[in-house]
CSV table of C-alpha atoms in Angstrom, one decimal:
chain,number,residue,atom,x,y,z
A,1406,MET,CA,62.5,104.2,38.9
A,1407,LYS,CA,65.2,105.1,41.4
A,1408,ASN,CA,66.6,101.5,41.5
A,1409,SER,CA,66.8,101.4,37.7
A,1410,LEU,CA,68.6,104.7,37.5
A,1411,PHE,CA,71.0,103.6,40.2
A,1412,SER,CA,71.7,100.3,38.4
A,1413,PHE,CA,72.2,102.2,35.1
A,1414,PHE,CA,74.9,104.4,36.7
A,1415,GLU,CA,76.5,101.4,38.5
A,1416,ASN,CA,76.8,99.6,35.1
A,1417,ASN,CA,78.2,102.7,33.3
A,1418,LYS,CA,81.1,103.8,35.5
A,1419,ILE,CA,82.3,106.5,33.0
A,1420,ILE,CA,78.8,108.1,32.9
A,1421,GLN,CA,78.7,107.9,36.7
A,1422,LYS,CA,82.0,109.7,37.1
A,1423,ILE,CA,81.0,112.4,34.5
A,1424,PHE,CA,77.8,113.0,36.3
A,1425,PHE,CA,79.6,113.4,39.6
A,1426,VAL,CA,82.3,115.7,38.2
A,1427,LEU,CA,79.7,117.9,36.5
A,1428,LEU,CA,77.8,118.5,39.8
A,1429,LEU,CA,81.2,119.0,41.6
A,1430,LEU,CA,82.0,121.7,39.0
A,1431,VAL,CA,78.7,123.4,39.6
A,1432,CYS,CA,79.7,123.8,43.3
A,1433,ALA,CA,83.2,124.8,42.4
A,1434,PHE,CA,82.1,127.7,40.2
A,1435,ASN,CA,80.1,129.1,43.1
A,1436,SER,CA,76.8,128.4,41.2
A,1437,VAL,CA,74.9,127.1,44.2
A,1438,SER,CA,74.4,127.9,47.9
A,1439,PRO,CA,75.9,125.6,50.6
A,1440,PRO,CA,72.5,124.0,51.4
A,1441,MET,CA,71.9,123.4,47.7
A,1442,ALA,CA,75.4,121.8,47.4
A,1443,LEU,CA,74.4,119.4,50.2
A,1444,LEU,CA,71.2,118.5,48.3
A,1445,LEU,CA,73.2,117.9,45.2
A,1446,GLY,CA,75.4,115.6,47.1
A,1447,LEU,CA,72.4,113.7,48.5
A,1448,VAL,CA,71.2,113.3,44.9
A,1449,VAL,CA,74.5,111.8,43.9
A,1450,ALA,CA,74.5,109.4,46.9
A,1451,ASN,CA,71.0,108.1,46.3
A,1452,LEU,CA,70.6,108.4,42.5
A,1453,SER,CA,73.8,107.6,40.9
A,1454,GLY,CA,76.2,106.5,43.7
A,1455,HIS,CA,79.6,108.0,44.6
A,1456,PRO,CA,82.3,106.8,42.2
A,1457,PHE,CA,85.1,107.9,44.5
A,1458,LEU,CA,83.6,107.0,47.9
A,1459,PRO,CA,86.8,105.4,49.4
A,1460,PHE,CA,88.5,108.8,49.1
A,1461,ASN,CA,85.5,110.9,50.2
A,1462,HIS,CA,86.4,111.1,53.9
A,1463,ILE,CA,90.0,112.1,53.3
A,1464,ALA,CA,88.9,114.8,50.8
A,1465,ILE,CA,86.3,116.2,53.3
A,1466,ARG,CA,88.8,116.4,56.1
A,1467,TYR,CA,91.5,118.2,54.3
A,1468,LEU,CA,89.3,120.5,52.2
A,1469,LEU,CA,87.4,121.6,55.3
A,1470,GLN,CA,90.6,122.4,57.2
A,1471,ILE,CA,92.1,124.4,54.3
A,1472,SER,CA,88.8,126.3,53.8
A,1473,VAL,CA,88.5,127.1,57.5
A,1474,VAL,CA,92.1,128.5,57.5
A,1475,GLY,CA,91.2,130.6,54.4
A,1476,LEU,CA,88.2,132.1,56.3
A,1477,GLY,CA,90.7,133.3,58.9
A,1478,PHE,CA,92.0,135.9,56.4
A,1479,GLY,CA,88.6,137.6,56.6
A,1480,MET,CA,88.7,138.1,60.4
A,1481,ASN,CA,90.3,140.5,62.8
A,1482,VAL,CA,92.2,139.5,66.0
A,1483,TYR,CA,90.5,142.0,68.2
A,1484,SER,CA,87.1,141.1,67.1
A,1485,ALA,CA,87.8,137.5,67.6
A,1486,LEU,CA,89.0,138.0,71.1
A,1487,ALA,CA,85.9,140.0,71.9
A,1488,ILE,CA,83.7,137.2,70.5
A,1489,GLY,CA,85.6,134.5,72.3
A,1490,SER,CA,85.2,136.2,75.7
A,1491,THR,CA,81.4,136.6,75.3
A,1492,SER,CA,81.0,132.9,74.4
A,1493,PHE,CA,83.3,131.3,77.0
A,1494,LEU,CA,80.6,130.6,79.6
A,1495,PHE,CA,78.1,129.4,77.0
A,1496,THR,CA,80.8,127.0,75.7
A,1497,ILE,CA,81.6,125.5,79.1
A,1498,ASP,CA,78.0,125.1,80.3
A,1499,SER,CA,76.8,123.6,77.0
A,1500,ILE,CA,79.6,121.0,76.7
A,1501,ILE,CA,79.4,119.8,80.3
A,1502,SER,CA,75.6,119.6,80.3
A,1503,THR,CA,75.3,117.9,76.9
A,1504,ILE,CA,77.9,115.2,77.8
A,1505,ILE,CA,76.2,114.5,81.1
A,1506,LEU,CA,72.8,114.3,79.5
A,1507,GLY,CA,74.2,112.1,76.8
A,1508,VAL,CA,75.5,109.6,79.3
A,1509,LEU,CA,72.0,109.4,81.0
A,1510,LEU,CA,70.2,109.1,77.7
A,1511,GLY,CA,72.5,106.3,76.6
A,1512,LYS,CA,71.8,104.3,79.8
A,1513,TRP,CA,68.1,105.0,79.5
A,1514,LEU,CA,67.9,103.9,75.9
A,1515,LEU,CA,70.3,100.9,76.5
A,1516,ILE,CA,72.7,102.1,73.9
A,1517,ASP,CA,76.2,100.7,73.7
A,1518,LYS,CA,78.4,102.8,76.0
A,1519,LYS,CA,81.1,103.7,73.4
A,1520,THR,CA,78.5,104.6,70.7
A,1521,SER,CA,76.6,106.8,73.2
A,1522,HIS,CA,79.8,108.5,74.3
A,1523,LEU,CA,80.8,109.3,70.8
A,1524,ILE,CA,77.4,110.8,70.0
A,1525,SER,CA,77.5,112.9,73.1
A,1526,CYS,CA,81.0,114.2,72.4
A,1527,GLY,CA,80.2,114.9,68.8
A,1528,THR,CA,77.1,116.8,69.8
A,1529,ALA,CA,78.8,118.7,72.6
A,1530,ILE,CA,82.0,119.8,70.8
A,1531,CYS,CA,82.4,119.7,67.0
A,1532,GLY,CA,80.8,116.7,65.4
A,1533,GLY,CA,82.8,114.4,63.3
A,1534,SER,CA,86.1,116.0,64.4
A,1535,ALA,CA,85.4,115.2,68.0
A,1536,ILE,CA,84.3,111.6,67.2
A,1537,ALA,CA,87.5,111.1,65.2
A,1538,ALA,CA,89.6,112.3,68.2
A,1539,ILE,CA,87.7,110.3,70.8
A,1540,ALA,CA,87.2,107.0,68.9
A,1541,PRO,CA,90.9,105.8,69.2
A,1542,ILE,CA,90.9,106.7,72.9
A,1543,ILE,CA,87.9,104.5,73.8
A,1544,LYS,CA,89.0,101.9,71.2
A,1545,SER,CA,85.6,101.9,69.4
A,1546,ASP,CA,85.1,99.5,66.6
A,1547,GLU,CA,84.2,100.5,63.0
A,1548,LYS,CA,80.5,100.0,63.5
A,1549,GLN,CA,80.3,102.1,66.7
A,1550,THR,CA,82.2,104.9,65.1
A,1551,SER,CA,80.2,104.7,61.9
A,1552,VAL,CA,76.9,104.8,63.8
A,1553,ALA,CA,78.0,107.9,65.7
A,1554,LEU,CA,79.2,109.7,62.6
A,1555,GLY,CA,76.0,108.8,60.8
A,1556,VAL,CA,73.9,110.3,63.5
A,1557,ILE,CA,75.9,113.5,63.5
A,1558,PHE,CA,76.0,113.9,59.7
A,1559,ILE,CA,72.2,113.3,59.4
A,1560,LEU,CA,71.4,116.0,62.0
A,1561,ASN,CA,74.0,118.3,60.4
A,1562,SER,CA,72.3,118.1,57.1
A,1563,ILE,CA,68.9,119.0,58.6
A,1564,ALA,CA,70.5,121.9,60.6
A,1565,LEU,CA,71.9,123.5,57.5
A,1566,PHE,CA,68.3,124.2,56.3
A,1567,LEU,CA,66.5,124.4,59.6
A,1568,PHE,CA,68.6,126.9,61.6
A,1569,PRO,CA,68.6,129.9,59.1
A,1570,ALA,CA,64.8,129.5,58.8
A,1571,ILE,CA,64.3,129.5,62.5
A,1572,GLY,CA,66.7,132.4,62.9
A,1573,HIS,CA,64.7,134.6,60.4
A,1574,TRP,CA,61.4,133.5,62.0
A,1575,LEU,CA,62.6,134.6,65.5
A,1576,HIS,CA,64.3,137.7,64.0
A,1577,LEU,CA,67.7,136.8,65.6
A,1578,SER,CA,70.4,139.4,65.1
A,1579,GLN,CA,73.6,138.5,63.3
A,1580,GLN,CA,75.4,138.1,66.6
A,1581,GLU,CA,72.7,136.0,68.2
A,1582,PHE,CA,72.5,133.6,65.2
A,1583,GLY,CA,76.3,133.3,64.8
A,1584,LEU,CA,76.6,132.3,68.5
A,1585,TRP,CA,73.6,130.0,68.4
A,1586,CYS,CA,74.6,128.0,65.4
A,1587,ALA,CA,78.2,127.7,66.5
A,1588,ILE,CA,77.1,126.0,69.7
A,1589,ALA,CA,74.1,124.1,68.6
A,1590,ILE,CA,75.2,122.7,65.2
A,1591,HIS,CA,77.7,119.9,65.3
A,1592,ASP,CA,80.2,120.1,62.4
A,1593,THR,CA,82.2,123.2,61.4
A,1594,SER,CA,81.1,122.7,57.8
A,1595,SER,CA,77.4,123.0,58.6
A,1596,VAL,CA,78.0,125.8,61.0
A,1597,VAL,CA,79.8,127.9,58.4
A,1598,GLY,CA,77.2,126.9,55.7
A,1599,ALA,CA,74.3,128.0,57.9
A,1600,ALA,CA,76.0,131.2,59.1
A,1601,SER,CA,77.2,132.3,55.6
A,1602,LYS,CA,73.6,132.1,54.5
A,1603,TYR,CA,72.5,134.3,57.4
A,1604,GLY,CA,75.1,137.1,56.9
A,1605,THR,CA,78.8,138.2,57.0
A,1606,GLU,CA,78.8,139.1,60.7
A,1607,ALA,CA,77.1,135.8,61.7
A,1608,LEU,CA,79.7,133.9,59.7
A,1609,GLN,CA,82.6,135.6,61.5
A,1610,ILE,CA,81.1,135.0,64.9
A,1611,ALA,CA,80.1,131.4,64.2
A,1612,THR,CA,83.5,130.5,62.8
A,1613,THR,CA,85.5,132.0,65.7
A,1614,VAL,CA,83.2,130.5,68.4
A,1615,LYS,CA,83.2,127.1,66.7
A,1616,LEU,CA,86.9,126.8,66.4
A,1617,ALA,CA,87.5,128.0,69.9
A,1618,ARG,CA,85.0,125.3,71.0
A,1619,ALA,CA,86.9,122.7,69.0
A,1620,LEU,CA,89.9,123.1,71.4
A,1621,TRP,CA,87.8,121.5,74.1
A,1622,ILE,CA,88.5,118.2,72.4
A,1623,ILE,CA,91.7,118.2,74.4
A,1624,PRO,CA,90.3,118.3,78.0
A,1625,VAL,CA,87.3,116.1,77.0
A,1626,ALA,CA,89.7,113.5,75.5
A,1627,LEU,CA,91.9,113.6,78.7
A,1628,ILE,CA,88.8,112.9,80.8
A,1629,THR,CA,87.7,110.2,78.4
A,1630,THR,CA,91.1,108.5,78.8
A,1631,VAL,CA,90.6,108.3,82.5
A,1632,LEU,CA,86.9,107.1,82.3
A,1633,PHE,CA,87.7,104.4,79.8
A,1634,LYS,CA,90.9,103.5,81.6
A,1635,ASN,CA,93.0,103.7,78.4
A,1636,LYS,CA,96.5,104.7,79.4
A,1637,SER,CA,97.9,104.5,75.9
A,1638,GLY,CA,95.1,106.6,74.3
A,1639,LYS,CA,96.6,109.3,71.9
A,1640,ILE,CA,94.8,112.6,71.5
A,1641,LYS,CA,94.4,114.1,68.1
A,1642,ILE,CA,94.9,117.9,68.4
A,1643,PRO,CA,93.2,120.0,65.8
A,1644,TYR,CA,96.4,121.7,64.6
A,1645,PHE,CA,94.6,123.6,61.7
A,1646,ILE,CA,93.0,125.9,64.4
A,1647,GLY,CA,96.5,127.3,64.9
A,1648,LEU,CA,96.8,128.1,61.2
A,1649,PHE,CA,93.4,129.8,61.4
A,1650,VAL,CA,94.7,132.0,64.2
A,1651,LEU,CA,97.8,132.7,62.2
A,1652,ALA,CA,95.7,133.7,59.2
A,1653,MET,CA,93.8,136.2,61.4
A,1654,VAL,CA,97.1,137.7,62.7
A,1655,LEU,CA,98.4,138.1,59.2
A,1656,ASN,CA,95.2,139.8,58.0
A,1657,THR,CA,95.2,142.1,61.1
A,1658,TYR,CA,98.8,143.3,61.2
A,1659,PHE,CA,100.1,142.9,57.6
A,1660,PRO,CA,98.3,145.3,55.2
A,1661,ARG,CA,99.9,143.8,52.0
A,1662,ILE,CA,98.4,140.4,52.9
A,1663,SER,CA,95.0,141.9,53.8
A,1664,ASP,CA,94.8,143.3,50.2
A,1665,PHE,CA,94.4,139.7,49.0
A,1666,SER,CA,92.1,138.6,51.9
A,1667,PRO,CA,88.8,139.0,50.1
A,1668,THR,CA,90.0,136.7,47.3
A,1669,ILE,CA,91.2,134.1,49.7
A,1670,VAL,CA,88.0,134.2,51.7
A,1671,ALA,CA,85.9,133.8,48.5
A,1672,ILE,CA,88.0,130.7,47.5
A,1673,ALA,CA,87.6,129.4,51.1
A,1674,LYS,CA,83.8,129.7,50.8
A,1675,ILE,CA,83.8,127.8,47.5
A,1676,GLY,CA,85.9,125.1,49.3
A,1677,LEU,CA,83.3,124.8,52.0
A,1678,THR,CA,80.5,124.5,49.5
A,1679,ILE,CA,82.4,121.6,47.8
A,1680,THR,CA,82.9,120.1,51.3
A,1681,LEU,CA,79.1,120.1,51.9
A,1682,PHE,CA,78.6,118.5,48.5
A,1683,LEU,CA,81.0,115.7,49.4
A,1684,ILE,CA,79.3,115.2,52.8
A,1685,GLY,CA,76.0,114.8,51.1
A,1686,SER,CA,77.4,112.4,48.5
A,1687,GLY,CA,78.4,110.1,51.3
A,1688,LEU,CA,75.0,109.9,52.9
A,1689,ASN,CA,73.1,107.2,51.1
A,1690,PHE,CA,70.2,105.1,52.4
A,1691,ASN,CA,72.5,102.3,53.5
A,1692,VAL,CA,74.2,104.8,55.9
A,1693,LEU,CA,70.8,105.9,57.2
A,1694,ARG,CA,69.6,102.3,57.8
A,1695,ALA,CA,72.8,101.4,59.6
A,1696,VAL,CA,72.4,104.1,62.2
A,1697,GLY,CA,69.5,102.6,64.0
A,1698,LEU,CA,66.6,104.2,65.8
A,1699,LYS,CA,67.9,104.4,69.4
A,1700,PRO,CA,71.2,106.1,68.6
A,1701,LEU,CA,69.4,108.5,66.2
A,1702,PHE,CA,66.8,109.2,69.0
A,1703,GLN,CA,69.6,110.0,71.4
A,1704,GLY,CA,71.2,112.3,68.9
A,1705,ILE,CA,67.9,114.1,68.3
A,1706,LEU,CA,67.2,114.6,72.0
A,1707,LEU,CA,70.7,115.9,72.7
A,1708,TRP,CA,70.6,118.2,69.7
A,1709,ALA,CA,67.1,119.5,70.7
A,1710,PHE,CA,68.4,120.1,74.3
A,1711,ILE,CA,71.5,122.1,73.2
A,1712,ALA,CA,69.7,124.0,70.6
A,1713,ILE,CA,66.8,125.1,72.8
A,1714,ALA,CA,68.9,125.8,75.9
A,1715,THR,CA,71.4,127.8,74.0
A,1716,LEU,CA,68.7,129.8,72.1
A,1717,PHE,CA,67.0,130.6,75.4
A,1718,SER,CA,70.2,131.7,77.1
A,1719,ILE,CA,71.2,133.9,74.2
A,1720,GLN,CA,67.9,135.6,74.0
A,1721,TYR,CA,67.3,136.2,77.7
A,1722,PHE,CA,70.7,136.3,79.4
A,1723,ASN,CA,73.1,137.6,76.8
């Protein structure tokens, strides 16, 4: 049944595009939650196919960055500084331990060194953004990069549903959940999606901690350049984080701008919902098959480690 429907859409490109645009509009009009938008994307990917797949990655990257900057208009500089100071040690410990464990797991599972390093960095810092920054430095080929991205995106999709359920089951506070998902979920899009479902305070904490964490791409990239002996490796700095900080400053110190902040934040949340739809629409069964069991197993073990260790630290030492 599925194959026949897929063939129908493949043979009727106009209907395929109409179906895609209709589901996109459902997300754009704020009619669904972030997890539901991801599910709709998965439906598109595996039922009808993505009619604009070559442009999907570019759309995700820019829409995510614009939406994250928009969320900055809902935050306060003083609160962000307080959140950043409490999460600093968590960030350092989790990044170092995750990358070291990733190297050991990669050797144990006999995974290609570059693929293993990309998965480790993606898990430790900020998912696809970290992989995009590290890949040119280690000169990974398309398959190595795609496998690493596939692992991260699969686990991100699961986290979007799993983390809020666990948070409610364990009765985590808004602060605890925001900190936990910012450290233990890979991509910013899934972090924001999970946190927004949990509560406003969780969303603010998660966004601030995750973007501060993303800055660790720079030192990790420098170390990677040395380890892989690539003197010409260029580091991609996440410049949109600076715009996020600027948005917070404007919202804190300029009352006239802060009057429009709720509207900007609402639009940004819609943008993130659309982003999750686009991420889901790029995850078809061919992507899942291409990942392979060993890299996926490495990603799951690393993810379980950082999630459990962070949760334990937050509950007992914070």
